[in-house]
PDB file of C-alpha atoms in Angstrom:
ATOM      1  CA  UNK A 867      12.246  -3.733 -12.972  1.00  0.00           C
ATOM      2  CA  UNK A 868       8.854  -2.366 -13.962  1.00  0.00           C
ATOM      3  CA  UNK A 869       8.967  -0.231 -16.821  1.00  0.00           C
ATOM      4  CA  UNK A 870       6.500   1.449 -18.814  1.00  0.00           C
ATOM      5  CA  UNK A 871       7.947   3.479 -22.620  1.00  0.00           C
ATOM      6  CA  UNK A 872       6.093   5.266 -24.833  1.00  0.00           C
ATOM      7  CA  UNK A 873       8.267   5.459 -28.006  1.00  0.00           C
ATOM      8  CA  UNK A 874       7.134   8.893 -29.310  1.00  0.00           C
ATOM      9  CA  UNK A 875       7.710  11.848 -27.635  1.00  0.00           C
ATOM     10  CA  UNK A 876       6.104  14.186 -29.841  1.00  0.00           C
ATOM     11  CA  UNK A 877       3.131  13.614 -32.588  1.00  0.00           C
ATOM     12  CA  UNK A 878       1.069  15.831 -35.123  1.00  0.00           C
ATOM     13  CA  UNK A 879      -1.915  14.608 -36.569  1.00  0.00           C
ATOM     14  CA  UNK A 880      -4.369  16.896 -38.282  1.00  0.00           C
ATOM     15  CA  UNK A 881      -7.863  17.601 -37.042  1.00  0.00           C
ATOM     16  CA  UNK A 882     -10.215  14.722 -37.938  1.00  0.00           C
ATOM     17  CA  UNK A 883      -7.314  12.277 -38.464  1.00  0.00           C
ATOM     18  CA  UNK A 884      -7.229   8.896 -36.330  1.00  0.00           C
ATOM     19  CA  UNK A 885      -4.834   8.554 -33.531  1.00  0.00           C
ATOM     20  CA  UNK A 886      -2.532   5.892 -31.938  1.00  0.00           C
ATOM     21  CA  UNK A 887      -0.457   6.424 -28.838  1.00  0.00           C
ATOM     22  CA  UNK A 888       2.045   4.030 -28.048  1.00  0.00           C
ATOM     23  CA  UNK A 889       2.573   2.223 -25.007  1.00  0.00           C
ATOM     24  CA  UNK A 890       4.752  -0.992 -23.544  1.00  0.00           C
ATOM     25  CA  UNK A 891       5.622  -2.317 -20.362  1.00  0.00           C
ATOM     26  CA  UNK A 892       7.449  -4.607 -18.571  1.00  0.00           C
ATOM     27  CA  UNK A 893       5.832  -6.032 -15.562  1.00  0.00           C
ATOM     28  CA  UNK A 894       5.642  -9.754 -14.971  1.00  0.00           C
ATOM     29  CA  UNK A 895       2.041 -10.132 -13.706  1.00  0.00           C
ATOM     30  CA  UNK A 896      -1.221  -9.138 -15.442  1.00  0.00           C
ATOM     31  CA  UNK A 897      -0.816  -5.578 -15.373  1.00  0.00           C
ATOM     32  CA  UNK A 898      -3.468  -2.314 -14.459  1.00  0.00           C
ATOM     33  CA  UNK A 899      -2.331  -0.616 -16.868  1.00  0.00           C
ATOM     34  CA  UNK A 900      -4.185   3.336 -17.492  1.00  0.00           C
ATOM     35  CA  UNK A 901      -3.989   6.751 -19.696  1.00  0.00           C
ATOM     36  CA  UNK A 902      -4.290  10.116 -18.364  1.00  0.00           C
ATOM     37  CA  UNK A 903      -4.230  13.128 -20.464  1.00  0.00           C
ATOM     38  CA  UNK A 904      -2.738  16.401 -19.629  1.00  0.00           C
ATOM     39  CA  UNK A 905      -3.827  19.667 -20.342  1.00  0.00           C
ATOM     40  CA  UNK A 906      -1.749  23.111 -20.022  1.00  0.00           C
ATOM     41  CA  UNK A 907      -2.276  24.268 -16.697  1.00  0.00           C
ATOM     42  CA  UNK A 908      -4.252  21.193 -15.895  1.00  0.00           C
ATOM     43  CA  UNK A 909      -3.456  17.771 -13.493  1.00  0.00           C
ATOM     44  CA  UNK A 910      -3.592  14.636 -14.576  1.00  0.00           C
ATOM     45  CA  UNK A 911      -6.800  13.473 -15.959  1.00  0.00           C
ATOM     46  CA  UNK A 912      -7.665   9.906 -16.165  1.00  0.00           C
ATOM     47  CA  UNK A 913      -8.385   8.424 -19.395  1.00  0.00           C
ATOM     48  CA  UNK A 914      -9.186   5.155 -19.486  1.00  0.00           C
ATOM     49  CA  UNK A 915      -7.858   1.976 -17.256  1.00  0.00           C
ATOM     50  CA  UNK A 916      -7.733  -1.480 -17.707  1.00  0.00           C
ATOM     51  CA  UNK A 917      -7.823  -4.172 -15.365  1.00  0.00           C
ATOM     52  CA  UNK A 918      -8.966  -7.528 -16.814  1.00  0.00           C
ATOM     53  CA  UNK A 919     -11.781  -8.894 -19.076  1.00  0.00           C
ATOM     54  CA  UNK A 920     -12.392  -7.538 -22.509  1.00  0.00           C
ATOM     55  CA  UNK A 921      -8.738  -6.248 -24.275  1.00  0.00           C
ATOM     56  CA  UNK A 922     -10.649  -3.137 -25.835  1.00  0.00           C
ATOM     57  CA  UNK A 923     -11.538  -0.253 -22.689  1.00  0.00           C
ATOM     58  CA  UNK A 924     -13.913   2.710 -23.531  1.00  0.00           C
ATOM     59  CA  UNK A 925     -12.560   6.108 -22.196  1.00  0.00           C
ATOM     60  CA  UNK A 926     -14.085   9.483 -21.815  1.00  0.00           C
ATOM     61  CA  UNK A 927     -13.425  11.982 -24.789  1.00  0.00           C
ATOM     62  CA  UNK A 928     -13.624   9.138 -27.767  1.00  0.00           C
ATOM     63  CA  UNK A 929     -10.594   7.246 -26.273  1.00  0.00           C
ATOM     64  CA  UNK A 930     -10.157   3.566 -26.226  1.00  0.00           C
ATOM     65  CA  UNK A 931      -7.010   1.270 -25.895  1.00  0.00           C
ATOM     66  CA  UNK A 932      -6.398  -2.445 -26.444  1.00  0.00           C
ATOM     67  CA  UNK A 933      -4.577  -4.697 -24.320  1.00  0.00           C
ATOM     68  CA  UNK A 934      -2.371  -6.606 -26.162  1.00  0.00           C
ATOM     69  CA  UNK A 935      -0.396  -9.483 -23.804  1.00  0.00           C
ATOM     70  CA  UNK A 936       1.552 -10.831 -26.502  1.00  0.00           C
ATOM     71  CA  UNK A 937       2.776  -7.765 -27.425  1.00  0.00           C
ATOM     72  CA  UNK A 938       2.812  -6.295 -23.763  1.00  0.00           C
ATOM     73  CA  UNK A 939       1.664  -3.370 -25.335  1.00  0.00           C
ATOM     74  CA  UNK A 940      -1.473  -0.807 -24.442  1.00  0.00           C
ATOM     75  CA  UNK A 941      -2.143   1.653 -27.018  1.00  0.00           C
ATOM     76  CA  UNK A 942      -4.301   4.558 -26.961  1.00  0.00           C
ATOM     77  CA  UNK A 943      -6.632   5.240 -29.808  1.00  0.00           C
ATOM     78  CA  UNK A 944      -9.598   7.936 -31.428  1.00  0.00           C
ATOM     79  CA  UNK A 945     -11.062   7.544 -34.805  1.00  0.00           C
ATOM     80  CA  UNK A 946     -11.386  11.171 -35.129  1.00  0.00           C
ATOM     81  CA  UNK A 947      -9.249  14.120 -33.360  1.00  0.00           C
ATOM     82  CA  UNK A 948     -10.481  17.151 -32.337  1.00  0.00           C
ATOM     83  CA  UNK A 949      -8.300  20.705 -31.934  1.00  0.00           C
ATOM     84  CA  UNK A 950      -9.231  20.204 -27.970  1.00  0.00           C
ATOM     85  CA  UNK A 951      -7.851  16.681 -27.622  1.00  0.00           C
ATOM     86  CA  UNK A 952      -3.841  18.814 -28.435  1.00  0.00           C
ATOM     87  CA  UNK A 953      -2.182  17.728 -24.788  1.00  0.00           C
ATOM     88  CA  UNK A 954       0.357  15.726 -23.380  1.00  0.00           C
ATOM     89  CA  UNK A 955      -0.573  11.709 -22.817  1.00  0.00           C
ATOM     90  CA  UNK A 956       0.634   9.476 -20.151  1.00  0.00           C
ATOM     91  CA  UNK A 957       0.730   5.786 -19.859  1.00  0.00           C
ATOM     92  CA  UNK A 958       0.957   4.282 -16.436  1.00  0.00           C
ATOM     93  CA  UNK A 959       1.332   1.095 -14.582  1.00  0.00           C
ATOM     94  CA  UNK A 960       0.137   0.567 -11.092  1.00  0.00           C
ATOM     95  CA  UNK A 961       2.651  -1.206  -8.725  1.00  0.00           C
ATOM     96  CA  UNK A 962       1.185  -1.743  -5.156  1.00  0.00           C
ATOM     97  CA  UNK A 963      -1.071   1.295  -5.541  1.00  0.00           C
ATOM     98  CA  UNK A 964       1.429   3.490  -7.124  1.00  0.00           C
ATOM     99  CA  UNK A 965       1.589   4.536 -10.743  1.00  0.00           C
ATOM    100  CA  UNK A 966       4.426   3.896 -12.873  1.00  0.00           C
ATOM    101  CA  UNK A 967       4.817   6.347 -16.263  1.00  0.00           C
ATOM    102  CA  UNK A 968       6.049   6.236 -19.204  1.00  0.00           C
ATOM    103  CA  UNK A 969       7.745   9.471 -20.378  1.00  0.00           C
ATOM    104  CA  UNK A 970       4.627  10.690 -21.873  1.00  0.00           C
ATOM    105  CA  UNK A 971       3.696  12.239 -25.885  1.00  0.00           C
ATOM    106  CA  UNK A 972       3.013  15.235 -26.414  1.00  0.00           C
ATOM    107  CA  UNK A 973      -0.102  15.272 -29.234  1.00  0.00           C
ATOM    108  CA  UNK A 974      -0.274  18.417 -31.600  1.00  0.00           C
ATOM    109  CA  UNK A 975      -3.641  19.189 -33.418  1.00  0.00           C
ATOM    110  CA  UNK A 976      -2.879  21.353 -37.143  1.00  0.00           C
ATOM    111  CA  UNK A 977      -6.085  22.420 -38.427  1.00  0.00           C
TER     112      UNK A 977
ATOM    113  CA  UNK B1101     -17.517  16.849  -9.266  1.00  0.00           C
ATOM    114  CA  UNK B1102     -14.488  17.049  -6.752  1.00  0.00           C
ATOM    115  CA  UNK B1103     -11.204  17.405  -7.492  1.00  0.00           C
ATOM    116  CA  UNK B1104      -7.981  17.955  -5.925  1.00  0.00           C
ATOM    117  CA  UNK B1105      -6.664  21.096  -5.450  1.00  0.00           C
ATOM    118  CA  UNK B1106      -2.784  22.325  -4.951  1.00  0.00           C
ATOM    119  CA  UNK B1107      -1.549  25.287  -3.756  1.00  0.00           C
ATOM    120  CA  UNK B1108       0.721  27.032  -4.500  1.00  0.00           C
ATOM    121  CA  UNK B1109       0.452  26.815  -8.218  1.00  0.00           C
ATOM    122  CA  UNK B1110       3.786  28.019  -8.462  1.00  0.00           C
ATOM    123  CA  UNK B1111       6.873  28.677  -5.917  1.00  0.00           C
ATOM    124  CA  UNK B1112       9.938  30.494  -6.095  1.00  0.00           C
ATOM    125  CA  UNK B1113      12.544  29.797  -3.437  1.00  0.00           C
ATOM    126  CA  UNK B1114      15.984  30.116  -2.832  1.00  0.00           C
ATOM    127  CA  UNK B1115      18.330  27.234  -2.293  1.00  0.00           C
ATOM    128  CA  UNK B1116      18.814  25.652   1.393  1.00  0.00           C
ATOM    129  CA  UNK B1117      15.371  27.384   2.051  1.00  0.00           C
ATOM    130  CA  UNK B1118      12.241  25.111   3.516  1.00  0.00           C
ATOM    131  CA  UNK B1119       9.185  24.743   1.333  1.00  0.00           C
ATOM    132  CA  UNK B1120       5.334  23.498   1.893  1.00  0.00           C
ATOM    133  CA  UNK B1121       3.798  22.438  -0.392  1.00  0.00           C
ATOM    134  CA  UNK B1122       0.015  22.066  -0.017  1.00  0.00           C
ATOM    135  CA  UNK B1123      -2.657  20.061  -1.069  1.00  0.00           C
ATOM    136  CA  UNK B1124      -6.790  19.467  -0.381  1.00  0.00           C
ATOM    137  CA  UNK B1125      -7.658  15.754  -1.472  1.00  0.00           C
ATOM    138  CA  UNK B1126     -10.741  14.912  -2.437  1.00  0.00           C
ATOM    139  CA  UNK B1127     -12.721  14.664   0.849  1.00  0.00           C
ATOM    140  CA  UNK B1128     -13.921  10.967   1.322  1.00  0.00           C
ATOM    141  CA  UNK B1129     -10.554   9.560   0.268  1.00  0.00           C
ATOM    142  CA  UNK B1130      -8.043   7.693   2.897  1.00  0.00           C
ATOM    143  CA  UNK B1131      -4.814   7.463   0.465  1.00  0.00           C
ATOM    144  CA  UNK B1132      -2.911  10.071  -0.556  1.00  0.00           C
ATOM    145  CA  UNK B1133       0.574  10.284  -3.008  1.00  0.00           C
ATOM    146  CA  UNK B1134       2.714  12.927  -4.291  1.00  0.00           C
ATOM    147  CA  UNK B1135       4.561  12.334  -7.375  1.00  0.00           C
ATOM    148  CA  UNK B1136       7.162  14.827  -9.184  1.00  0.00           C
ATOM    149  CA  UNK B1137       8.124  15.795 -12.891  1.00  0.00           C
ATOM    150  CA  UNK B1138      11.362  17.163 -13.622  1.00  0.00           C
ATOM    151  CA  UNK B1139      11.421  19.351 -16.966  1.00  0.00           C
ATOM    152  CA  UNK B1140      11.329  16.742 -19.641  1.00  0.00           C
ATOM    153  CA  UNK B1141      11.374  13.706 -17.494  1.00  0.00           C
ATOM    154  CA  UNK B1142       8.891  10.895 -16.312  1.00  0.00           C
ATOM    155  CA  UNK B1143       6.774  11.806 -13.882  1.00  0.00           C
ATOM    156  CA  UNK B1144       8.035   9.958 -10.667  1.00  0.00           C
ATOM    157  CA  UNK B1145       6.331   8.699  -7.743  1.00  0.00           C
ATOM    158  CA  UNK B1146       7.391  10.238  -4.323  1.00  0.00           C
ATOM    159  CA  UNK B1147       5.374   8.587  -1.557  1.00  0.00           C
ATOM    160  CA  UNK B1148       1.938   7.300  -0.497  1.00  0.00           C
ATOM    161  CA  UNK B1149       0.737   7.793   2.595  1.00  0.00           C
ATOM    162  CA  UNK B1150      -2.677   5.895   4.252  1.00  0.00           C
ATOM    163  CA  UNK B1151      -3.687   6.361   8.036  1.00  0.00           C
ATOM    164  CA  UNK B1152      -1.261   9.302   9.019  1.00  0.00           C
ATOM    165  CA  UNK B1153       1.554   6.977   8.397  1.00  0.00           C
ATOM    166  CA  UNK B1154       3.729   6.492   5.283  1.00  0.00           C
ATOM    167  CA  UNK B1155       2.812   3.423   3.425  1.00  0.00           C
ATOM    168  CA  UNK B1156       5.509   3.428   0.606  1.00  0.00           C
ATOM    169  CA  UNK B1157       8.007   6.386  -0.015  1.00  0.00           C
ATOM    170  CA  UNK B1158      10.841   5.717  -3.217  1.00  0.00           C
ATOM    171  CA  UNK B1159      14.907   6.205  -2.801  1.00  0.00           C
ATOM    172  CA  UNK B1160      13.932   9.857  -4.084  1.00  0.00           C
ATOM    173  CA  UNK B1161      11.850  10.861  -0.671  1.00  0.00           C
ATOM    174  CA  UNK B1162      14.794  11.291   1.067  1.00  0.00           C
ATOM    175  CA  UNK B1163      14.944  12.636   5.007  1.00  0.00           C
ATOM    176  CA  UNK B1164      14.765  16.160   3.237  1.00  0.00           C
ATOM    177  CA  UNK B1165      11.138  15.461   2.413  1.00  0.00           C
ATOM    178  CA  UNK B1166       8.474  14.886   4.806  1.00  0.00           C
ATOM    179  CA  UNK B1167       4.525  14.477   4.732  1.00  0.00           C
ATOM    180  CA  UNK B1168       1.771  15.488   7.089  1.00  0.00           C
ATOM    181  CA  UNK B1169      -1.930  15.618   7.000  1.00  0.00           C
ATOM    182  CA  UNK B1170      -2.407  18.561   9.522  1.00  0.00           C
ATOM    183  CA  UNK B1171      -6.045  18.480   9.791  1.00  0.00           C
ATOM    184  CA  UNK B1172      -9.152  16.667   8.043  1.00  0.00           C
ATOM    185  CA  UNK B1173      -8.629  18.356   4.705  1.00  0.00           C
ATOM    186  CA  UNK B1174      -5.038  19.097   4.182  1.00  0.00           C
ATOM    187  CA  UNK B1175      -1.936  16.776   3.131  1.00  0.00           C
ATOM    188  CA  UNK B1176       1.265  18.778   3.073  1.00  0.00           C
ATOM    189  CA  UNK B1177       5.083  18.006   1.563  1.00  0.00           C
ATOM    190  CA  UNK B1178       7.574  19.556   3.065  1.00  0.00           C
ATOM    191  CA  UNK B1179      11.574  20.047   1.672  1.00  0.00           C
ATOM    192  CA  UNK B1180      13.198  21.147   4.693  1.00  0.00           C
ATOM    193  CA  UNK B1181      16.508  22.456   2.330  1.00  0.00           C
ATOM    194  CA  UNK B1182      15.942  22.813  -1.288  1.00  0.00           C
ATOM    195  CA  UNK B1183      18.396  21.549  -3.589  1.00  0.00           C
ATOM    196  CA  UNK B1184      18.360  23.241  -7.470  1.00  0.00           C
ATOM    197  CA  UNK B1185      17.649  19.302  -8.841  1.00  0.00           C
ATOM    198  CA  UNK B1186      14.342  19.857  -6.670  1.00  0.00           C
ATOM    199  CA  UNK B1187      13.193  21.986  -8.919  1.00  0.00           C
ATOM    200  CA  UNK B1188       9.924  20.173 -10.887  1.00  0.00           C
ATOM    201  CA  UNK B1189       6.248  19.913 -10.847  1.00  0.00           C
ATOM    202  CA  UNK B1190       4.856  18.539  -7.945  1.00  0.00           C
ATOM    203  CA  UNK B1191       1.944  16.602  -7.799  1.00  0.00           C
ATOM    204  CA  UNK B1192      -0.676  15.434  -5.455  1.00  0.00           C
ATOM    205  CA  UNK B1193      -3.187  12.951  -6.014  1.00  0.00           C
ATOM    206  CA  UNK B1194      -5.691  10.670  -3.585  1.00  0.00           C
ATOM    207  CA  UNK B1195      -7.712   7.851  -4.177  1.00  0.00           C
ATOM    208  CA  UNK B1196     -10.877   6.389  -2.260  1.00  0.00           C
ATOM    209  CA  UNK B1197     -11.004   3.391  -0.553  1.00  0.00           C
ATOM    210  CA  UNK B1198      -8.428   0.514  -1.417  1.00  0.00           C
ATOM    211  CA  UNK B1199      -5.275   2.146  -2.345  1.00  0.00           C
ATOM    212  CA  UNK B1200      -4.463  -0.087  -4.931  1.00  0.00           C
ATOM    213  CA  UNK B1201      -5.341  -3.119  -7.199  1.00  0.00           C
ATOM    214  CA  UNK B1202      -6.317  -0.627 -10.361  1.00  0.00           C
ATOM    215  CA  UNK B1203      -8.246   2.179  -7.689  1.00  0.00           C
ATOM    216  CA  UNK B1204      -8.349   5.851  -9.781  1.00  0.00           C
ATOM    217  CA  UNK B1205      -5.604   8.208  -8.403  1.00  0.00           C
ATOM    218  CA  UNK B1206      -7.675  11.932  -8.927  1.00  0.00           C
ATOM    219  CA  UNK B1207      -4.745  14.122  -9.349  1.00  0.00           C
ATOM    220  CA  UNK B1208      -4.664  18.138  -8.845  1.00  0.00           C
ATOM    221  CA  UNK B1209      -3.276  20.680 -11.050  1.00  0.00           C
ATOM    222  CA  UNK B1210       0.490  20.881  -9.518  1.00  0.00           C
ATOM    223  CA  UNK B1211       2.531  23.088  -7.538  1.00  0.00           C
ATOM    224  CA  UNK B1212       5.758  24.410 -10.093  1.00  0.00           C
ATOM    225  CA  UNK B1213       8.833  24.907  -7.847  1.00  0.00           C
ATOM    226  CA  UNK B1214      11.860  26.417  -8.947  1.00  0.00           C
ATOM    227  CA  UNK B1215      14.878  26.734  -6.602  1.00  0.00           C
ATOM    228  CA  UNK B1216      17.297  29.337  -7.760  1.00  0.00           C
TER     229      UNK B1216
END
């Protein structure tokens, strides 16, 4: 069955420190595979999504992520965190136009 | 820019009582979904619904649940009998044209219910 797990359910990184979220799925095709971010009080904002093409997508907010086949594997990166970018992250994959997520990580921000 | 909006943002209801929940996509879209996190858990896809018909619905939309799209704007859940394990976030979310094959799902804020 489809499957999408992002091992770390919590991470701390301090302000201005690079960033690497997780994420691997099991689905048997070539995968859309996306991030959305989640805010307190907030929905679900999209990220960043790949579909096919180039490995490496550009997101809003610094984001990017890298499609790795071999390693069925799409992690989330930033060079540089900010105090705003503290939310909860979710990795999804679609499956006839609805999302599968992981479990999501929650990303803490110390000054 | 347009979002999605949910209402309300949180519910309190007693057990075996009916709930609506209530959602305003974003107003060119034809697809609509509602997905639901339990505290702590994945958030979980409920059903999508295209054309005032289901499309896909998962073993968890159950005949307890049930979807409408009243009018133009609104898309509605309804639990006709809450349970306590019904007790999550509920989302909505929509998407434009396709329904599919990598198309953005915009997704609003949730609706918290809590069955006591």
């Amino acid at each position: 069955a489809q499957s999408v797990t992002q091992p770390d359910i919590h991470i701390t990184v301090s302000e201005g420190a690079s960033l690497e979220l997780r994420c691997n799925y099991s689905y048997g095709a070539t995968p859309y595979l996306f991030w959305y971010v989640q805010s307190p009080g907030q929905g679900l904002q999209l990220l960043l999504k790949y579909f096919s093409g180039d490995t490496l997508v550009q997101g809003i907010k610094g984001f990017e992520a890298e499609f790795k086949r071999s390693q069925s594997s799409f992690n989330l990166r930033k060079p540089s965190v900010h105090w705003s970018d503290a939310a909860e992250y979710f990795c999804a994959v679609e499956l006839a136009g609805k999302l599968i997520f992981g479990q999501g990580t929650e990303l803490s921000v110390k000054p | 820019e347009p979002e999605v909006t949910q209402t309300p943002s949180h519910q309190v209801t007693q057990m075996g009582q009916e709930v609506i929940l209530r959602c305003v996509p974003i107003s060119n879209h034809l697809y609509f979904y509602w997905y639901r996190q339990i505290l702590g858990q994945k958030v979980e896809f409920l059903v999508s619904f295209y054309n005032n018909e289901i499309s896909e619905k998962s073993e968890i939309f159950d005949d307890q649940f049930s979807v409408e799209r009243p009018d133009g704007s609104n898309f509605t859940l309804k639990i006709r009998s809450t349970k306590l394990e019904d007790s999550a976030m509920y989302f909505c979310a929509s998407s434009g044209t396709s329904g599919g094959a990598g198309e953005t799902q915009y997704f609003g804020p949730g609706t918290r219910l809590l069955v006591l």
